[in-house]
JSON list of C-alpha atoms in Angstrom, two decimals:
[
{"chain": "A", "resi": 1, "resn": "UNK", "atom": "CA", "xyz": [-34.96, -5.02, 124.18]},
{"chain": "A", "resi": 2, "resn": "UNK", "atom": "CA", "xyz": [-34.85, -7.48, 121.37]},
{"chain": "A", "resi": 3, "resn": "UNK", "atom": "CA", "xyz": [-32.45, -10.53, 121.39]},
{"chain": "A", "resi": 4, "resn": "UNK", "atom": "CA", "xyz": [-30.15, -11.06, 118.75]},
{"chain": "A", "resi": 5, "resn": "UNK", "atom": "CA", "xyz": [-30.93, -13.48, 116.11]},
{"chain": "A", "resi": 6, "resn": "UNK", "atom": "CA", "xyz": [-29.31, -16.81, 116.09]},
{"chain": "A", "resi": 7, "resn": "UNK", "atom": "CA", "xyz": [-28.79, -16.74, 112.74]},
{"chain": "A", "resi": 8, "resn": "UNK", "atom": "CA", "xyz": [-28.18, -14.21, 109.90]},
{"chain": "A", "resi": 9, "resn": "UNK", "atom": "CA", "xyz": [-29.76, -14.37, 106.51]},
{"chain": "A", "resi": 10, "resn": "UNK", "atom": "CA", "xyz": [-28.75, -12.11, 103.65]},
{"chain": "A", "resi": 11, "resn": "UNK", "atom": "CA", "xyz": [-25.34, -12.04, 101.07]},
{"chain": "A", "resi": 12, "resn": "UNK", "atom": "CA", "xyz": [-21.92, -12.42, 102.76]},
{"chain": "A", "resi": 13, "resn": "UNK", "atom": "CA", "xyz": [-19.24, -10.46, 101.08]},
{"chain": "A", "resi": 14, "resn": "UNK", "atom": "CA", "xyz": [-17.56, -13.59, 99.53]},
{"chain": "A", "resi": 15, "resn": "UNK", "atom": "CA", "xyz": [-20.66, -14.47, 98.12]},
{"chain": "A", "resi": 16, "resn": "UNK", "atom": "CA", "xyz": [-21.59, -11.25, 96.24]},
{"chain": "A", "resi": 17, "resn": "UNK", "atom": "CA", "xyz": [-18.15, -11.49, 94.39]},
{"chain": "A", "resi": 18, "resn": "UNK", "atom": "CA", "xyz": [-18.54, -15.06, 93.69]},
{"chain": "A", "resi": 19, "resn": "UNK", "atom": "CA", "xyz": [-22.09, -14.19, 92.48]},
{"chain": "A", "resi": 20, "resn": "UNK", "atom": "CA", "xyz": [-20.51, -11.92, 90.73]},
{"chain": "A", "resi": 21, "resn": "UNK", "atom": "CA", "xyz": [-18.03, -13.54, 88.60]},
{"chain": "A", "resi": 22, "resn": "UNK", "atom": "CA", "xyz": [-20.54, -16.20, 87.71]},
{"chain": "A", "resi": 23, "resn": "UNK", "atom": "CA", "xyz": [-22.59, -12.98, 86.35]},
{"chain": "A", "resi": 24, "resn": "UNK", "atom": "CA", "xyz": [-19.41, -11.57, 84.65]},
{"chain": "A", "resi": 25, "resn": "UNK", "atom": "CA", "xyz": [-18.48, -15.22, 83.04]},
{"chain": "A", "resi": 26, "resn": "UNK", "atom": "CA", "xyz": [-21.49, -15.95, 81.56]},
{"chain": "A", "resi": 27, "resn": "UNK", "atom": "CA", "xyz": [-21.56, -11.90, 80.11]},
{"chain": "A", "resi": 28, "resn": "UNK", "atom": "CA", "xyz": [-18.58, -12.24, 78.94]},
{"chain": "A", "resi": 29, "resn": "UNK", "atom": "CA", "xyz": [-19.33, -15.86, 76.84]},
{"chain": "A", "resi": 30, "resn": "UNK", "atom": "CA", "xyz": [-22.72, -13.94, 75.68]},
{"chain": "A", "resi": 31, "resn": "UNK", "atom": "CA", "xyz": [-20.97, -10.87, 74.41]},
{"chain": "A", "resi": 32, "resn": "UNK", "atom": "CA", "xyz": [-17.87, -12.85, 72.67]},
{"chain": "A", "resi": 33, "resn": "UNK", "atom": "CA", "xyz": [-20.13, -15.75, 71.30]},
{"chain": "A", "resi": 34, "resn": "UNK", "atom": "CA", "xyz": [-23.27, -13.17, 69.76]},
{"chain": "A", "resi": 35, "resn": "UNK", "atom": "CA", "xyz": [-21.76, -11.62, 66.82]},
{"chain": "A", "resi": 36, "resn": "UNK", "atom": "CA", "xyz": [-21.47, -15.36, 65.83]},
{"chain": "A", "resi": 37, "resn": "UNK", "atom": "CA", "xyz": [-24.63, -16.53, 65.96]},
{"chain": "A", "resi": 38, "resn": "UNK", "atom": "CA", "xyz": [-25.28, -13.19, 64.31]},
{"chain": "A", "resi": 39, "resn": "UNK", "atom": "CA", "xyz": [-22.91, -14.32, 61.33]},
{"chain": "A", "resi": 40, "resn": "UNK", "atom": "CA", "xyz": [-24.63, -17.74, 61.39]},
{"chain": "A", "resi": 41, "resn": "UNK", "atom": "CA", "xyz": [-28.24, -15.37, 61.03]},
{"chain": "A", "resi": 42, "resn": "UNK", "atom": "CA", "xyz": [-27.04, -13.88, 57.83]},
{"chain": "A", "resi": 43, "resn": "UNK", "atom": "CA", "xyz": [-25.99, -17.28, 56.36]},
{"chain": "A", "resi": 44, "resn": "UNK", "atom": "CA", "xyz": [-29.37, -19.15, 56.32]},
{"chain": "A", "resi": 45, "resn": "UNK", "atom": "CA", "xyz": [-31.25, -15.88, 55.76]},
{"chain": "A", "resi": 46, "resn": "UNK", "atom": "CA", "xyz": [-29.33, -15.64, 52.65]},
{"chain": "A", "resi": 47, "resn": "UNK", "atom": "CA", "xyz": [-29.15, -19.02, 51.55]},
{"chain": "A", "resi": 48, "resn": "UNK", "atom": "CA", "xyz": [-33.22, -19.33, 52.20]},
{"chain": "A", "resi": 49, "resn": "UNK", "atom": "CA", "xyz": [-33.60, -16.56, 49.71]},
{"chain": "A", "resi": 50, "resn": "UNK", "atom": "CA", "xyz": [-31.13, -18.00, 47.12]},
{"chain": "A", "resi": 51, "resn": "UNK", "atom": "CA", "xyz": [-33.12, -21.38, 47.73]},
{"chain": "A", "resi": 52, "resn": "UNK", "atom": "CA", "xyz": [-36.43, -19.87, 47.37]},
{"chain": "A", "resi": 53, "resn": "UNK", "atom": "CA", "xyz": [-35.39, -17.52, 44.24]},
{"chain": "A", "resi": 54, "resn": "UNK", "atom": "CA", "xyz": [-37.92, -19.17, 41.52]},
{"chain": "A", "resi": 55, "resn": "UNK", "atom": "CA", "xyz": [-34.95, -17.88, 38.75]},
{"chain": "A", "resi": 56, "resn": "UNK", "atom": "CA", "xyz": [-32.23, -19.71, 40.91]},
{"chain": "A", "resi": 57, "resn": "UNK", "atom": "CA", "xyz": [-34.07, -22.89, 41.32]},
{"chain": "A", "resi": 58, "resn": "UNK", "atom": "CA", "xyz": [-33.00, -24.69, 37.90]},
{"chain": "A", "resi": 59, "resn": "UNK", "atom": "CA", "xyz": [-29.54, -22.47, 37.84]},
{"chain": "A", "resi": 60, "resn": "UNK", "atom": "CA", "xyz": [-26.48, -24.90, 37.91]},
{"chain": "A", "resi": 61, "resn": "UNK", "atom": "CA", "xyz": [-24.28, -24.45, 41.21]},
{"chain": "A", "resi": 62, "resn": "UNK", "atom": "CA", "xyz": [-21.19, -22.47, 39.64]},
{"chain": "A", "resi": 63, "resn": "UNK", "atom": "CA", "xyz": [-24.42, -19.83, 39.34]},
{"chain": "A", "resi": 64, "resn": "UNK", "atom": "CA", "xyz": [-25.89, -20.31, 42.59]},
{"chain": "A", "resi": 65, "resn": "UNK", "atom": "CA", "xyz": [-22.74, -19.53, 44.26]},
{"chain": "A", "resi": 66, "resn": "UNK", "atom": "CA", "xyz": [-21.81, -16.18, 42.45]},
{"chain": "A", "resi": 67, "resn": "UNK", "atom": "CA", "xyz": [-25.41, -14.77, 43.84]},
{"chain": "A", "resi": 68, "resn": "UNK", "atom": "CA", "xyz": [-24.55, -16.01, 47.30]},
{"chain": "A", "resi": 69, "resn": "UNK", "atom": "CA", "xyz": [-21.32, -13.96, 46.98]},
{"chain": "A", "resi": 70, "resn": "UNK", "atom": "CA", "xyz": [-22.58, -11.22, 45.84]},
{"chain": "A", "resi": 71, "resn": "UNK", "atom": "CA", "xyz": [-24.94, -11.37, 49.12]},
{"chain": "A", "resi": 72, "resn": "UNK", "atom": "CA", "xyz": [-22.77, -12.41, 51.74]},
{"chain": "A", "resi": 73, "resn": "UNK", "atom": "CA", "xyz": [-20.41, -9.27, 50.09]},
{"chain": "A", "resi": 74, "resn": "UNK", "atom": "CA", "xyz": [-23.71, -7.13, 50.95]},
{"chain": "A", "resi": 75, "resn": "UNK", "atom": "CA", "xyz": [-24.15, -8.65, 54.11]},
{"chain": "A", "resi": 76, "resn": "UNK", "atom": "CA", "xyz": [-21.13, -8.86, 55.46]},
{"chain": "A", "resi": 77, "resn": "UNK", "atom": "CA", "xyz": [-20.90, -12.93, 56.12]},
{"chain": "A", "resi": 78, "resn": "UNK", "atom": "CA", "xyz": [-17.67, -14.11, 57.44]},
{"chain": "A", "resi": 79, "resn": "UNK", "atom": "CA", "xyz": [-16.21, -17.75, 58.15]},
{"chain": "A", "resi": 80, "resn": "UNK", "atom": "CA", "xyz": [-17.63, -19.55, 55.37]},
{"chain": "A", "resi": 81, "resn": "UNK", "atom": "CA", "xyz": [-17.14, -19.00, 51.80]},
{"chain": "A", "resi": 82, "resn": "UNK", "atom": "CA", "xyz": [-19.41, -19.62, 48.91]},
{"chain": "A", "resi": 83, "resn": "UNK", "atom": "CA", "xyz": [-17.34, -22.69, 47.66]},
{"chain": "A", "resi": 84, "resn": "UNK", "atom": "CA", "xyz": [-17.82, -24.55, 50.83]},
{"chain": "A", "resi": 85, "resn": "UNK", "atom": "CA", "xyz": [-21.46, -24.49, 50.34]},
{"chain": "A", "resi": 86, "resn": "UNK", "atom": "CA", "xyz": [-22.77, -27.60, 48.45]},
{"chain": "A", "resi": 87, "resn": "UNK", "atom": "CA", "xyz": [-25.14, -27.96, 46.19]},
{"chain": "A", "resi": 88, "resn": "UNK", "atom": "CA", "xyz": [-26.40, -31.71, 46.93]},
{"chain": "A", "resi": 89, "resn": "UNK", "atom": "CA", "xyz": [-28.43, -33.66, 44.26]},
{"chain": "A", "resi": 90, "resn": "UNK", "atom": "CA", "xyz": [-30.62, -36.90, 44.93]},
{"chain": "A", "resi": 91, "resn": "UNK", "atom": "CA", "xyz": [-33.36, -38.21, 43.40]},
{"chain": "A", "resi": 92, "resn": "UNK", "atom": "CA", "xyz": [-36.68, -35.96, 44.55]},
{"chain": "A", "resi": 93, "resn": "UNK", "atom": "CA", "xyz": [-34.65, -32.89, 44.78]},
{"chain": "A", "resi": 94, "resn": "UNK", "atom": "CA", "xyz": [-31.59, -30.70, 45.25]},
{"chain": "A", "resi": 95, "resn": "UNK", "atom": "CA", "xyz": [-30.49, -28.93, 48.73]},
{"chain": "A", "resi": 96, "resn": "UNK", "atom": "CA", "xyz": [-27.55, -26.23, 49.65]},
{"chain": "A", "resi": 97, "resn": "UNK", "atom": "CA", "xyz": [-25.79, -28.01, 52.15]},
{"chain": "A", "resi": 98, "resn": "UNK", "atom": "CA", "xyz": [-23.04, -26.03, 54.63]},
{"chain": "A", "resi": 99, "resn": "UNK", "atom": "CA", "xyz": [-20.68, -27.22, 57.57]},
{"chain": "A", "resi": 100, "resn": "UNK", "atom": "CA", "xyz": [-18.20, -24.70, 58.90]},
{"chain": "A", "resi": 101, "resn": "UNK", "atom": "CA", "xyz": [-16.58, -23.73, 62.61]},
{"chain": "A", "resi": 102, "resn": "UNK", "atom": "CA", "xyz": [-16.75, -20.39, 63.77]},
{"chain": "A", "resi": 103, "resn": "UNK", "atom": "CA", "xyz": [-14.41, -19.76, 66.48]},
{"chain": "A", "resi": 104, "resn": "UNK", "atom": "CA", "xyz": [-13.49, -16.84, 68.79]},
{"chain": "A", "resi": 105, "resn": "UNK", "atom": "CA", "xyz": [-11.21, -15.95, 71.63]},
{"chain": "A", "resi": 106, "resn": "UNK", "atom": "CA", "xyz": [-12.80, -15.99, 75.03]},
{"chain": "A", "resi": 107, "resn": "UNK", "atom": "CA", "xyz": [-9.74, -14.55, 77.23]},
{"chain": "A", "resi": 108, "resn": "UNK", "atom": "CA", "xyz": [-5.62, -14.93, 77.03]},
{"chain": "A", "resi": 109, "resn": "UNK", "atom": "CA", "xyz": [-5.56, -18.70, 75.33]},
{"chain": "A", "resi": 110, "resn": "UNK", "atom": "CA", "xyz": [-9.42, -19.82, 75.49]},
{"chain": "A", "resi": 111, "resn": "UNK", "atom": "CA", "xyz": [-11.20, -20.50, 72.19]},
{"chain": "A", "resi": 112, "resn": "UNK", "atom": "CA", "xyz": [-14.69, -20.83, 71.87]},
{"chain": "A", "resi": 113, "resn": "UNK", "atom": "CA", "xyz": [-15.34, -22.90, 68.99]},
{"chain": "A", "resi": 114, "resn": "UNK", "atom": "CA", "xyz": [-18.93, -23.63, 67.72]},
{"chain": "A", "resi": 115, "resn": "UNK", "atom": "CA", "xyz": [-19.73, -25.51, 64.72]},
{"chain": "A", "resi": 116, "resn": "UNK", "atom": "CA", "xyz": [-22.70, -24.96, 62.10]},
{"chain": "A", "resi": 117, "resn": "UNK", "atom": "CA", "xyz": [-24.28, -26.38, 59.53]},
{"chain": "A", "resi": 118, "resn": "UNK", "atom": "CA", "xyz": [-27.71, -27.18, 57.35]},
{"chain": "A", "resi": 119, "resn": "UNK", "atom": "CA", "xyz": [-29.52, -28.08, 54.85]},
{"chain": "A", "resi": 120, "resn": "UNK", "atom": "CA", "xyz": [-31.80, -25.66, 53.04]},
{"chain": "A", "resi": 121, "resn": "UNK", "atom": "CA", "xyz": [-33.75, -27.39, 49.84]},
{"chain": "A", "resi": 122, "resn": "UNK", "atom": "CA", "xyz": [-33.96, -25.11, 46.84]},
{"chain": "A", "resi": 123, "resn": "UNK", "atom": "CA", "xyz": [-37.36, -24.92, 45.15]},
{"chain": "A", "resi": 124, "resn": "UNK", "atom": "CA", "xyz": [-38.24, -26.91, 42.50]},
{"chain": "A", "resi": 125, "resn": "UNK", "atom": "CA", "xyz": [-38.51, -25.08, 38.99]},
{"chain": "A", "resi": 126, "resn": "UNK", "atom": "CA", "xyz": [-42.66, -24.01, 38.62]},
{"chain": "A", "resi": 127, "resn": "UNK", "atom": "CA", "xyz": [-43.97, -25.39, 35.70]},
{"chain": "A", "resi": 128, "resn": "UNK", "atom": "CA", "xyz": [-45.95, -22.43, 33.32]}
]
């Protein structure tokens, strides 16, 4: 007959929940805070194009922003609107520059606030 061991190894009950809830929390944060980063995908895909767009790349901003409208209508984009984006001059070039919070509700009175931004320079004009 075999003594019994000194000590056990393995989960507890206690631990398996608390495991647990660490598992659940960090789901949770994942599932609430995705569709944001998603939203934040769609915004520099879209302004990359409008920055690479060989037509756009001499427009004047009032222009630039109408066709990133009418994408982020396509797309879907929420949080930032095309009049917060910038269109930033200096002396080499000119970059769409953004800055906006994107916030959601994590449970009962928790926010989860994250804040973007960039800087995407638009192509210069090619010279034919």
């Amino acid at each position: 007959m075999r003594p019994f061991p000194k000590h056990q190894s393995g989960l507890t009950f206690i631990s398996l929940l608390l495991l647990l809830l660490v598992i659940g929390f960090f789901a949770t944060v994942t599932i609430k805070c995705l569709p944001l980063y998603l939203n934040q995908m769609k915004v520099s895909r879209s302004l990359h194009a409008i920055a690479e767009d060989a037509e756009l790349s001499s427009s004047d901003a009032v222009t630039i922003r109408e066709h990133l409208h009418r994408r982020w209508l396509i797309d879907s984009v929420d949080g930032l609107r095309p009049e917060d984006v910038k269109v930033r001059r200096s002396a080499a070039a000119r970059s769409l520059v953004y800055a906006y919070e994107a916030r959601t509700s994590l449970f009962y009175n928790i926010d989860v606030v994250i804040r973007f931004s960039g800087d995407v320079p638009i192509r210069l004009p090619s010279i034919e």
